[in-house]
PDB file of C-alpha atoms in Angstrom:
ATOM      1  CA  UNK A  23       0.023   0.016  -0.013  1.00 39.00           C
ATOM      2  CA  UNK A  24       1.473   3.328  -1.013  1.00 40.00           C
ATOM      3  CA  UNK A  25       1.941   6.013   1.657  1.00 41.00           C
ATOM      4  CA  UNK A  26      -0.693   8.728   1.993  1.00 48.00           C
ATOM      5  CA  UNK A  27       0.305  12.217   0.805  1.00 48.00           C
ATOM      6  CA  UNK A  28      -0.041  14.633   3.737  1.00 52.00           C
ATOM      7  CA  UNK A  29      -1.713  18.072   3.180  1.00 60.00           C
ATOM      8  CA  UNK A  30      -1.610  21.264   5.110  1.00 69.00           C
ATOM      9  CA  UNK A  31      -5.352  21.527   4.850  1.00 83.00           C
ATOM     10  CA  UNK A  32      -7.520  20.912   7.922  1.00 91.00           C
ATOM     11  CA  UNK A  33     -11.219  20.247   7.444  1.00 95.00           C
ATOM     12  CA  UNK A  34     -14.034  21.002   9.936  1.00 96.00           C
ATOM     13  CA  UNK A  35     -17.139  18.807   9.795  1.00 97.00           C
ATOM     14  CA  UNK A  36     -20.241  20.128  11.599  1.00 97.00           C
ATOM     15  CA  UNK A  37     -22.783  17.335  11.838  1.00 96.00           C
ATOM     16  CA  UNK A  38     -24.667  15.815  14.734  1.00 94.00           C
ATOM     17  CA  UNK A  39     -24.732  12.427  12.962  1.00 93.00           C
ATOM     18  CA  UNK A  40     -21.634  10.668  14.467  1.00 94.00           C
ATOM     19  CA  UNK A  41     -21.585   8.098  11.632  1.00 93.00           C
ATOM     20  CA  UNK A  42     -21.413  10.842   9.011  1.00 93.00           C
ATOM     21  CA  UNK A  43     -18.547  12.510  10.949  1.00 94.00           C
ATOM     22  CA  UNK A  44     -16.636   9.208  11.151  1.00 95.00           C
ATOM     23  CA  UNK A  45     -17.255   8.388   7.461  1.00 94.00           C
ATOM     24  CA  UNK A  46     -16.036  11.853   6.278  1.00 94.00           C
ATOM     25  CA  UNK A  47     -13.079  11.705   8.706  1.00 95.00           C
ATOM     26  CA  UNK A  48     -12.019   8.365   7.445  1.00 94.00           C
ATOM     27  CA  UNK A  49     -12.423   9.473   3.760  1.00 92.00           C
ATOM     28  CA  UNK A  50     -10.319  12.632   4.153  1.00 94.00           C
ATOM     29  CA  UNK A  51      -7.687  11.205   6.518  1.00 92.00           C
ATOM     30  CA  UNK A  52      -7.112   8.437   3.940  1.00 91.00           C
ATOM     31  CA  UNK A  53      -6.346  11.215   1.467  1.00 88.00           C
ATOM     32  CA  UNK A  54      -3.925  12.850   3.848  1.00 89.00           C
ATOM     33  CA  UNK A  55      -6.092  15.646   5.337  1.00 91.00           C
ATOM     34  CA  UNK A  56      -6.481  16.563   8.962  1.00 92.00           C
ATOM     35  CA  UNK A  57     -10.030  16.456  10.150  1.00 95.00           C
ATOM     36  CA  UNK A  58     -11.838  18.024  13.157  1.00 95.00           C
ATOM     37  CA  UNK A  59     -15.488  17.327  13.985  1.00 96.00           C
ATOM     38  CA  UNK A  60     -18.254  19.155  15.859  1.00 96.00           C
ATOM     39  CA  UNK A  61     -21.710  17.823  16.684  1.00 96.00           C
ATOM     40  CA  UNK A  62     -23.382  21.222  17.527  1.00 96.00           C
ATOM     41  CA  UNK A  63     -23.258  24.794  16.342  1.00 95.00           C
ATOM     42  CA  UNK A  64     -21.849  25.960  19.634  1.00 95.00           C
ATOM     43  CA  UNK A  65     -18.984  23.419  19.447  1.00 95.00           C
ATOM     44  CA  UNK A  66     -18.164  24.660  15.977  1.00 95.00           C
ATOM     45  CA  UNK A  67     -18.124  28.261  16.933  1.00 94.00           C
ATOM     46  CA  UNK A  68     -15.848  27.490  19.928  1.00 92.00           C
ATOM     47  CA  UNK A  69     -13.525  25.586  17.610  1.00 91.00           C
ATOM     48  CA  UNK A  70     -13.356  28.490  15.177  1.00 90.00           C
ATOM     49  CA  UNK A  71     -12.450  30.810  17.970  1.00 87.00           C
ATOM     50  CA  UNK A  72      -9.575  28.573  19.193  1.00 85.00           C
ATOM     51  CA  UNK A  73      -8.536  27.220  15.755  1.00 79.00           C
ATOM     52  CA  UNK A  74      -9.494  29.674  13.035  1.00 72.00           C
ATOM     53  CA  UNK A  75      -7.251  28.249  10.264  1.00 84.00           C
ATOM     54  CA  UNK A  76      -9.508  25.609   8.797  1.00 92.00           C
ATOM     55  CA  UNK A  77      -9.267  25.250   5.024  1.00 92.00           C
ATOM     56  CA  UNK A  78     -12.772  23.907   4.428  1.00 95.00           C
ATOM     57  CA  UNK A  79     -16.003  23.467   6.412  1.00 96.00           C
ATOM     58  CA  UNK A  80     -18.735  20.854   5.878  1.00 97.00           C
ATOM     59  CA  UNK A  81     -21.933  22.085   7.428  1.00 96.00           C
ATOM     60  CA  UNK A  82     -25.095  19.979   8.039  1.00 93.00           C
ATOM     61  CA  UNK A  83     -28.232  22.098   7.743  1.00 89.00           C
ATOM     62  CA  UNK A  84     -29.997  20.329  10.661  1.00 89.00           C
ATOM     63  CA  UNK A  85     -28.239  20.609  13.949  1.00 93.00           C
ATOM     64  CA  UNK A  86     -29.661  20.103  17.516  1.00 94.00           C
ATOM     65  CA  UNK A  87     -28.988  23.642  18.809  1.00 95.00           C
ATOM     66  CA  UNK A  88     -29.091  26.022  15.882  1.00 93.00           C
ATOM     67  CA  UNK A  89     -30.524  26.141  12.281  1.00 90.00           C
ATOM     68  CA  UNK A  90     -27.805  25.341   9.793  1.00 89.00           C
ATOM     69  CA  UNK A  91     -28.630  28.416   7.705  1.00 90.00           C
ATOM     70  CA  UNK A  92     -28.373  30.623  10.698  1.00 92.00           C
ATOM     71  CA  UNK A  93     -25.052  29.109  11.595  1.00 94.00           C
ATOM     72  CA  UNK A  94     -23.872  29.623   8.005  1.00 93.00           C
ATOM     73  CA  UNK A  95     -24.708  33.280   8.294  1.00 90.00           C
ATOM     74  CA  UNK A  96     -22.699  33.519  11.531  1.00 91.00           C
ATOM     75  CA  UNK A  97     -19.759  31.549   9.972  1.00 91.00           C
ATOM     76  CA  UNK A  98     -19.619  34.017   7.089  1.00 87.00           C
ATOM     77  CA  UNK A  99     -19.197  36.900   9.545  1.00 85.00           C
ATOM     78  CA  UNK A 100     -16.186  35.419  11.289  1.00 87.00           C
ATOM     79  CA  UNK A 101     -14.372  33.416   8.655  1.00 88.00           C
ATOM     80  CA  UNK A 102     -13.524  33.363   4.926  1.00 86.00           C
ATOM     81  CA  UNK A 103     -13.189  29.546   4.960  1.00 91.00           C
ATOM     82  CA  UNK A 104     -15.253  27.974   2.130  1.00 92.00           C
ATOM     83  CA  UNK A 105     -18.367  26.088   3.221  1.00 94.00           C
ATOM     84  CA  UNK A 106     -19.986  23.006   1.705  1.00 94.00           C
ATOM     85  CA  UNK A 107     -23.594  22.432   2.857  1.00 91.00           C
ATOM     86  CA  UNK A 108     -24.762  18.952   3.663  1.00 89.00           C
ATOM     87  CA  UNK A 109     -28.410  17.886   4.002  1.00 81.00           C
ATOM     88  CA  UNK A 110     -30.553  14.808   3.856  1.00 75.00           C
ATOM     89  CA  UNK A 111     -33.700  16.749   3.132  1.00 66.00           C
ATOM     90  CA  UNK A 112     -32.639  18.264  -0.155  1.00 57.00           C
ATOM     91  CA  UNK A 113     -35.011  21.162   0.270  1.00 65.00           C
ATOM     92  CA  UNK A 114     -34.583  23.316  -2.884  1.00 73.00           C
ATOM     93  CA  UNK A 115     -35.464  26.511  -0.972  1.00 77.00           C
ATOM     94  CA  UNK A 116     -32.749  25.774   1.624  1.00 75.00           C
ATOM     95  CA  UNK A 117     -30.202  25.144  -1.133  1.00 78.00           C
ATOM     96  CA  UNK A 118     -31.019  28.427  -2.900  1.00 81.00           C
ATOM     97  CA  UNK A 119     -30.976  30.414   0.404  1.00 81.00           C
ATOM     98  CA  UNK A 120     -27.609  28.759   1.348  1.00 82.00           C
ATOM     99  CA  UNK A 121     -26.049  29.682  -1.969  1.00 83.00           C
ATOM    100  CA  UNK A 122     -27.431  33.187  -1.730  1.00 81.00           C
ATOM    101  CA  UNK A 123     -25.811  33.472   1.715  1.00 84.00           C
ATOM    102  CA  UNK A 124     -22.404  32.479   0.228  1.00 84.00           C
ATOM    103  CA  UNK A 125     -22.107  28.707   0.584  1.00 88.00           C
ATOM    104  CA  UNK A 126     -19.656  27.348  -1.956  1.00 88.00           C
ATOM    105  CA  UNK A 127     -21.362  24.050  -2.691  1.00 87.00           C
ATOM    106  CA  UNK A 128     -24.198  21.737  -1.679  1.00 87.00           C
ATOM    107  CA  UNK A 129     -23.961  17.922  -1.329  1.00 87.00           C
ATOM    108  CA  UNK A 130     -27.134  15.945  -0.607  1.00 84.00           C
ATOM    109  CA  UNK A 131     -27.139  12.879   1.599  1.00 85.00           C
ATOM    110  CA  UNK A 132     -26.563  10.087   0.950  1.00 85.00           C
ATOM    111  CA  UNK A 133     -23.437  10.815  -0.986  1.00 87.00           C
ATOM    112  CA  UNK A 134     -20.647   8.961  -2.797  1.00 86.00           C
ATOM    113  CA  UNK A 135     -17.312   9.367  -1.019  1.00 87.00           C
ATOM    114  CA  UNK A 136     -15.275   9.924  -4.125  1.00 86.00           C
ATOM    115  CA  UNK A 137     -17.667  12.641  -5.276  1.00 86.00           C
ATOM    116  CA  UNK A 138     -17.313  14.433  -1.880  1.00 90.00           C
ATOM    117  CA  UNK A 139     -13.509  14.270  -2.170  1.00 91.00           C
ATOM    118  CA  UNK A 140     -13.539  15.570  -5.797  1.00 88.00           C
ATOM    119  CA  UNK A 141     -15.739  18.467  -4.988  1.00 87.00           C
ATOM    120  CA  UNK A 142     -13.702  19.320  -1.817  1.00 91.00           C
ATOM    121  CA  UNK A 143     -10.446  19.228  -3.786  1.00 88.00           C
ATOM    122  CA  UNK A 144     -11.827  21.661  -6.361  1.00 84.00           C
ATOM    123  CA  UNK A 145     -12.782  24.137  -3.695  1.00 87.00           C
ATOM    124  CA  UNK A 146      -9.547  23.689  -1.808  1.00 86.00           C
ATOM    125  CA  UNK A 147      -7.532  24.220  -4.956  1.00 80.00           C
ATOM    126  CA  UNK A 148      -9.510  27.288  -5.907  1.00 75.00           C
ATOM    127  CA  UNK A 149      -9.223  28.869  -2.399  1.00 72.00           C
ATOM    128  CA  UNK A 150      -5.388  28.587  -2.329  1.00 67.00           C
ATOM    129  CA  UNK A 151      -3.684  31.923  -2.931  1.00 55.00           C
ATOM    130  CA  UNK A 152      -2.139  32.149  -6.350  1.00 51.00           C
ATOM    131  CA  UNK A 153      -0.531  35.101  -8.178  1.00 46.00           C
ATOM    132  CA  UNK A 154      -0.850  35.598 -11.885  1.00 44.00           C
ATOM    133  CA  UNK A 155       2.078  37.143 -13.668  1.00 43.00           C
ATOM    134  CA  UNK A 156       0.988  39.381 -16.502  1.00 44.00           C
ATOM    135  CA  UNK A 157       3.059  37.576 -19.074  1.00 49.00           C
ATOM    136  CA  UNK A 158       2.709  34.099 -17.564  1.00 53.00           C
ATOM    137  CA  UNK A 159       1.273  31.430 -19.839  1.00 61.00           C
ATOM    138  CA  UNK A 160      -2.194  30.180 -18.943  1.00 68.00           C
ATOM    139  CA  UNK A 161      -4.968  28.108 -20.408  1.00 83.00           C
ATOM    140  CA  UNK A 162      -8.528  29.310 -20.630  1.00 90.00           C
ATOM    141  CA  UNK A 163     -10.594  32.202 -22.040  1.00 94.00           C
ATOM    142  CA  UNK A 164     -10.184  35.892 -22.417  1.00 92.00           C
ATOM    143  CA  UNK A 165     -13.108  38.311 -22.711  1.00 92.00           C
ATOM    144  CA  UNK A 166     -12.837  42.096 -22.524  1.00 89.00           C
ATOM    145  CA  UNK A 167      -9.487  41.737 -20.682  1.00 89.00           C
ATOM    146  CA  UNK A 168     -10.972  39.288 -18.131  1.00 92.00           C
ATOM    147  CA  UNK A 169      -9.184  35.902 -17.803  1.00 92.00           C
ATOM    148  CA  UNK A 170     -10.951  32.664 -16.899  1.00 94.00           C
ATOM    149  CA  UNK A 171      -8.116  30.232 -16.003  1.00 92.00           C
ATOM    150  CA  UNK A 172      -9.556  26.788 -16.684  1.00 92.00           C
ATOM    151  CA  UNK A 173      -6.448  24.894 -15.288  1.00 88.00           C
ATOM    152  CA  UNK A 174      -6.809  26.456 -11.846  1.00 85.00           C
ATOM    153  CA  UNK A 175     -10.513  27.356 -11.921  1.00 87.00           C
ATOM    154  CA  UNK A 176      -9.805  30.982 -11.259  1.00 88.00           C
ATOM    155  CA  UNK A 177     -11.063  34.307 -12.647  1.00 92.00           C
ATOM    156  CA  UNK A 178      -8.849  37.413 -13.033  1.00 90.00           C
ATOM    157  CA  UNK A 179     -10.059  41.012 -13.582  1.00 89.00           C
ATOM    158  CA  UNK A 180      -8.564  43.264 -16.213  1.00 87.00           C
ATOM    159  CA  UNK A 181      -6.360  44.550 -13.374  1.00 82.00           C
ATOM    160  CA  UNK A 182      -5.053  41.054 -12.847  1.00 83.00           C
ATOM    161  CA  UNK A 183      -6.769  40.718  -9.466  1.00 85.00           C
ATOM    162  CA  UNK A 184      -8.230  37.333  -8.654  1.00 87.00           C
ATOM    163  CA  UNK A 185     -11.978  37.320  -8.258  1.00 89.00           C
ATOM    164  CA  UNK A 186     -13.143  34.584  -5.841  1.00 87.00           C
ATOM    165  CA  UNK A 187     -15.707  32.241  -7.369  1.00 88.00           C
ATOM    166  CA  UNK A 188     -17.684  29.461  -5.787  1.00 85.00           C
ATOM    167  CA  UNK A 189     -17.680  26.173  -7.613  1.00 83.00           C
ATOM    168  CA  UNK A 190     -21.192  26.815  -8.913  1.00 86.00           C
ATOM    169  CA  UNK A 191     -20.214  30.269 -10.174  1.00 90.00           C
ATOM    170  CA  UNK A 192     -17.145  28.916 -11.910  1.00 92.00           C
ATOM    171  CA  UNK A 193     -19.016  26.028 -13.525  1.00 91.00           C
ATOM    172  CA  UNK A 194     -21.775  28.292 -14.818  1.00 94.00           C
ATOM    173  CA  UNK A 195     -19.344  31.007 -16.094  1.00 96.00           C
ATOM    174  CA  UNK A 196     -17.307  28.313 -17.842  1.00 95.00           C
ATOM    175  CA  UNK A 197     -20.530  27.115 -19.603  1.00 95.00           C
ATOM    176  CA  UNK A 198     -21.344  30.692 -20.692  1.00 96.00           C
ATOM    177  CA  UNK A 199     -17.932  31.729 -21.953  1.00 96.00           C
ATOM    178  CA  UNK A 200     -17.675  28.347 -23.837  1.00 95.00           C
ATOM    179  CA  UNK A 201     -20.795  29.342 -25.706  1.00 95.00           C
ATOM    180  CA  UNK A 202     -20.512  33.114 -26.439  1.00 94.00           C
ATOM    181  CA  UNK A 203     -23.094  34.937 -28.506  1.00 92.00           C
ATOM    182  CA  UNK A 204     -25.552  31.976 -28.066  1.00 94.00           C
ATOM    183  CA  UNK A 205     -28.854  32.087 -26.156  1.00 94.00           C
ATOM    184  CA  UNK A 206     -28.756  29.295 -23.631  1.00 95.00           C
ATOM    185  CA  UNK A 207     -31.916  28.100 -21.950  1.00 93.00           C
ATOM    186  CA  UNK A 208     -32.002  27.011 -18.315  1.00 89.00           C
ATOM    187  CA  UNK A 209     -32.273  23.406 -19.410  1.00 90.00           C
ATOM    188  CA  UNK A 210     -29.222  23.799 -21.702  1.00 92.00           C
ATOM    189  CA  UNK A 211     -27.231  25.358 -18.826  1.00 92.00           C
ATOM    190  CA  UNK A 212     -28.248  22.510 -16.562  1.00 89.00           C
ATOM    191  CA  UNK A 213     -26.918  20.051 -19.139  1.00 89.00           C
ATOM    192  CA  UNK A 214     -23.641  21.993 -19.592  1.00 90.00           C
ATOM    193  CA  UNK A 215     -22.977  22.304 -15.832  1.00 87.00           C
ATOM    194  CA  UNK A 216     -23.891  18.724 -14.891  1.00 79.00           C
ATOM    195  CA  UNK A 217     -20.929  16.463 -14.103  1.00 71.00           C
ATOM    196  CA  UNK A 218     -19.972  13.654 -11.804  1.00 59.00           C
ATOM    197  CA  UNK A 219     -18.441  16.023  -9.320  1.00 59.00           C
ATOM    198  CA  UNK A 220     -20.955  18.876  -9.529  1.00 64.00           C
ATOM    199  CA  UNK A 221     -24.552  19.570 -10.457  1.00 65.00           C
ATOM    200  CA  UNK A 222     -26.475  22.881 -10.485  1.00 70.00           C
ATOM    201  CA  UNK A 223     -30.230  22.825  -9.748  1.00 71.00           C
ATOM    202  CA  UNK A 224     -32.791  24.668 -11.834  1.00 71.00           C
ATOM    203  CA  UNK A 225     -33.687  27.340  -9.296  1.00 75.00           C
ATOM    204  CA  UNK A 226     -30.028  28.096  -8.552  1.00 82.00           C
ATOM    205  CA  UNK A 227     -29.286  29.245 -12.136  1.00 89.00           C
ATOM    206  CA  UNK A 228     -30.866  32.638 -11.466  1.00 88.00           C
ATOM    207  CA  UNK A 229     -29.038  32.975  -8.145  1.00 88.00           C
ATOM    208  CA  UNK A 230     -25.708  32.163  -9.683  1.00 90.00           C
ATOM    209  CA  UNK A 231     -26.303  34.538 -12.608  1.00 93.00           C
ATOM    210  CA  UNK A 232     -27.052  37.295 -10.108  1.00 92.00           C
ATOM    211  CA  UNK A 233     -23.778  36.621  -8.243  1.00 91.00           C
ATOM    212  CA  UNK A 234     -21.752  36.524 -11.408  1.00 95.00           C
ATOM    213  CA  UNK A 235     -23.184  39.808 -12.499  1.00 94.00           C
ATOM    214  CA  UNK A 236     -22.177  41.489  -9.260  1.00 92.00           C
ATOM    215  CA  UNK A 237     -18.580  40.279  -9.870  1.00 92.00           C
ATOM    216  CA  UNK A 238     -18.342  40.962 -13.661  1.00 93.00           C
ATOM    217  CA  UNK A 239     -20.703  43.752 -14.577  1.00 91.00           C
ATOM    218  CA  UNK A 240     -19.822  47.513 -14.172  1.00 87.00           C
ATOM    219  CA  UNK A 241     -23.580  47.895 -13.352  1.00 90.00           C
ATOM    220  CA  UNK A 242     -25.277  44.659 -12.408  1.00 88.00           C
ATOM    221  CA  UNK A 243     -28.715  46.289 -12.809  1.00 89.00           C
ATOM    222  CA  UNK A 244     -28.039  46.871 -16.514  1.00 90.00           C
ATOM    223  CA  UNK A 245     -25.831  43.871 -17.463  1.00 92.00           C
ATOM    224  CA  UNK A 246     -23.791  43.951 -20.632  1.00 91.00           C
ATOM    225  CA  UNK A 247     -21.925  40.652 -20.231  1.00 94.00           C
ATOM    226  CA  UNK A 248     -24.715  38.237 -19.165  1.00 96.00           C
ATOM    227  CA  UNK A 249     -27.948  39.343 -20.729  1.00 94.00           C
ATOM    228  CA  UNK A 250     -31.439  37.937 -20.071  1.00 94.00           C
ATOM    229  CA  UNK A 251     -33.427  36.906 -23.111  1.00 93.00           C
ATOM    230  CA  UNK A 252     -36.952  36.921 -21.746  1.00 91.00           C
ATOM    231  CA  UNK A 253     -38.783  33.627 -22.054  1.00 89.00           C
ATOM    232  CA  UNK A 254     -35.718  31.921 -23.467  1.00 92.00           C
ATOM    233  CA  UNK A 255     -32.620  32.062 -21.202  1.00 92.00           C
ATOM    234  CA  UNK A 256     -29.350  33.890 -21.012  1.00 95.00           C
ATOM    235  CA  UNK A 257     -26.829  35.217 -23.536  1.00 95.00           C
ATOM    236  CA  UNK A 258     -23.080  35.844 -22.933  1.00 95.00           C
ATOM    237  CA  UNK A 259     -22.845  38.767 -25.228  1.00 93.00           C
ATOM    238  CA  UNK A 260     -19.141  39.681 -25.386  1.00 90.00           C
ATOM    239  CA  UNK A 261     -16.425  38.310 -27.705  1.00 90.00           C
ATOM    240  CA  UNK A 262     -14.470  35.461 -26.156  1.00 92.00           C
ATOM    241  CA  UNK A 263     -11.022  34.211 -27.220  1.00 90.00           C
ATOM    242  CA  UNK A 264      -9.665  30.854 -26.254  1.00 85.00           C
ATOM    243  CA  UNK A 265      -6.044  30.467 -25.210  1.00 79.00           C
TER     244      UNK A 265
END
């Protein structure tokens, strides 16, 4: 058996289901990550006060002492650590609200271990600080001096500043820039963003479009990049070059 590669990343799992905590701990420890668990919201907040340097948080939406969405809101006030929501209910409204509040991803229970690891690795890789040299080679798309780096799943502004994207935002933007000047229906966007490691739900398309506009558009209320075609879908209206 080959040795496990150790990482500097520490993962916090907030879930009152001990079996889920043990399963996720075993999965990520087998991949070389350090794991800490909390069964209540209070325990999680205490851990974040004493050990604030977590790289990723898994948050169950149903906890014995606090609503998961309320805890998510409190987490976003005290840490920039990315958060993946977990829930066995799969309530679409909870998913939409969680994404609106800044959650980076959503994984329904029951889940496949390798899918959880794949989605966690994408978020961990994206959240690692990385500088972009102006003349450095990269692979991806350029539109109006913006750069979408498809190797590292990162977006850079015309001023070469990294713009943080959640996995859902990146996946949807990638689908849009890959099909410029084309009107894409919600159904088509769902097909383009569905993969083994990530899936966007119908009602989250509008939420993610709104969030992308806030990051890309000079005036999100009158968008020029991502335009709405009423009754049909969305149009990425700028010229895109592939590199």
